[in-house]
XYZ file of C-alpha atoms in Angstrom:
113
model
C -8.460 -15.433 -7.548
C -6.922 -13.349 -9.419
C -5.038 -10.448 -6.910
C -3.678 -7.831 -9.188
C -1.888 -4.909 -7.004
C -3.336 -2.045 -8.869
C -0.977 0.807 -7.510
C 2.545 0.175 -5.012
C 5.075 2.502 -4.445
C 7.267 2.778 -1.451
C 8.437 6.315 0.272
C 9.978 7.336 3.390
C 8.050 6.832 6.782
C 9.240 6.071 10.270
C 7.615 3.559 12.677
C 8.990 1.628 15.614
C 8.458 -1.859 16.384
C 9.814 -4.493 18.594
C 12.309 -2.527 19.569
C 13.960 -1.468 16.201
C 12.815 1.371 13.741
C 11.423 1.666 10.877
C 12.473 3.451 7.466
C 10.062 3.101 5.008
C 6.905 2.069 3.891
C 4.960 -0.100 0.878
C 1.410 1.778 0.378
C -0.953 -0.857 -1.526
C -4.113 -0.401 -3.791
C -4.711 -4.334 -5.265
C -7.971 -5.196 -6.813
C -8.897 -9.112 -6.325
C -11.502 -10.428 -8.505
C -13.112 -14.242 -8.425
C -16.374 -15.686 -9.728
C -17.488 -12.128 -10.359
C -16.689 -10.122 -7.319
C -14.129 -7.271 -6.898
C -12.994 -5.916 -3.897
C -10.234 -3.949 -3.521
C -8.033 -3.432 -0.331
C -5.540 -0.491 0.552
C -2.473 -1.392 2.650
C 0.818 -0.396 4.021
C 3.789 -2.820 4.991
C 6.554 -0.460 7.139
C 10.284 -2.026 6.920
C 13.722 -1.219 7.910
C 14.986 0.424 5.019
C 18.347 0.082 6.491
C 20.260 1.420 2.904
C 19.328 2.733 0.048
C 19.286 -0.318 -1.954
C 17.030 -1.969 1.364
C 14.062 -2.911 -0.002
C 13.603 -6.384 2.342
C 9.816 -5.494 3.080
C 9.000 -8.248 6.067
C 5.418 -7.731 6.587
C 5.485 -8.532 9.863
C 4.119 -4.289 10.134
C 1.123 -4.550 7.679
C -1.851 -3.209 8.080
C -5.004 -3.314 5.507
C -8.424 -1.666 4.898
C -11.110 -3.047 2.271
C -12.176 -0.333 0.411
C -14.617 -1.143 -2.046
C -16.912 -5.534 -3.012
C -19.048 -5.934 -4.765
C -20.631 -7.936 -7.952
C -18.601 -6.370 -11.117
C -15.663 -6.766 -12.522
C -12.309 -4.201 -12.180
C -13.187 -0.368 -13.326
C -10.701 2.314 -14.433
C -12.856 5.286 -12.947
C -14.011 2.826 -9.537
C -9.635 2.427 -9.376
C -8.960 6.270 -10.258
C -11.294 7.661 -7.404
C -9.934 4.899 -4.597
C -6.764 5.809 -6.177
C -7.162 9.266 -4.746
C -8.833 8.418 -1.596
C -5.483 5.685 -1.119
C -3.484 8.835 1.055
C -6.037 9.443 3.212
C -6.797 5.642 3.807
C -3.181 4.705 4.169
C -2.540 7.258 6.629
C -5.080 5.844 8.715
C -3.604 2.395 8.846
C -0.068 3.951 9.380
C -1.465 5.754 12.402
C -3.501 2.715 13.312
C 0.352 1.406 13.832
C 2.007 4.425 15.809
C 3.992 5.051 11.981
C 3.711 8.235 9.286
C 4.455 7.791 6.027
C 6.623 10.897 4.086
C 4.797 11.011 0.852
C 7.302 13.707 0.096
C 9.764 11.190 0.082
C 9.601 8.459 -1.952
C 11.847 5.534 -2.525
C 10.627 4.327 -5.857
C 8.765 5.316 -8.883
C 4.974 3.962 -8.195
C 4.363 0.651 -9.989
C 0.361 -0.167 -11.301
C -1.228 -3.161 -12.467
């Protein structure tokens, strides 16, 4: 099984969990390919982000959703379409955890794989 982060970026965010405030979120679109099948998943993971150097993602406040699964392989065209819908998907996942993402305040540049 091969897992690739098609896209990952950190953003400022706000979410409360177990009495602590989470001020950062990792937004990821990942592709998993195995035995001629491909699967894409959107995920958000909130983390404390106590200062500008704190990117310790704890994964205890994470939500994910499968966006696509079928026979085949990775496709740049499909990935571009999924990236367009990613903000709405990530917002829905964040809302399910009681959080919000500040898209206009990225904490790091996007990484593509």
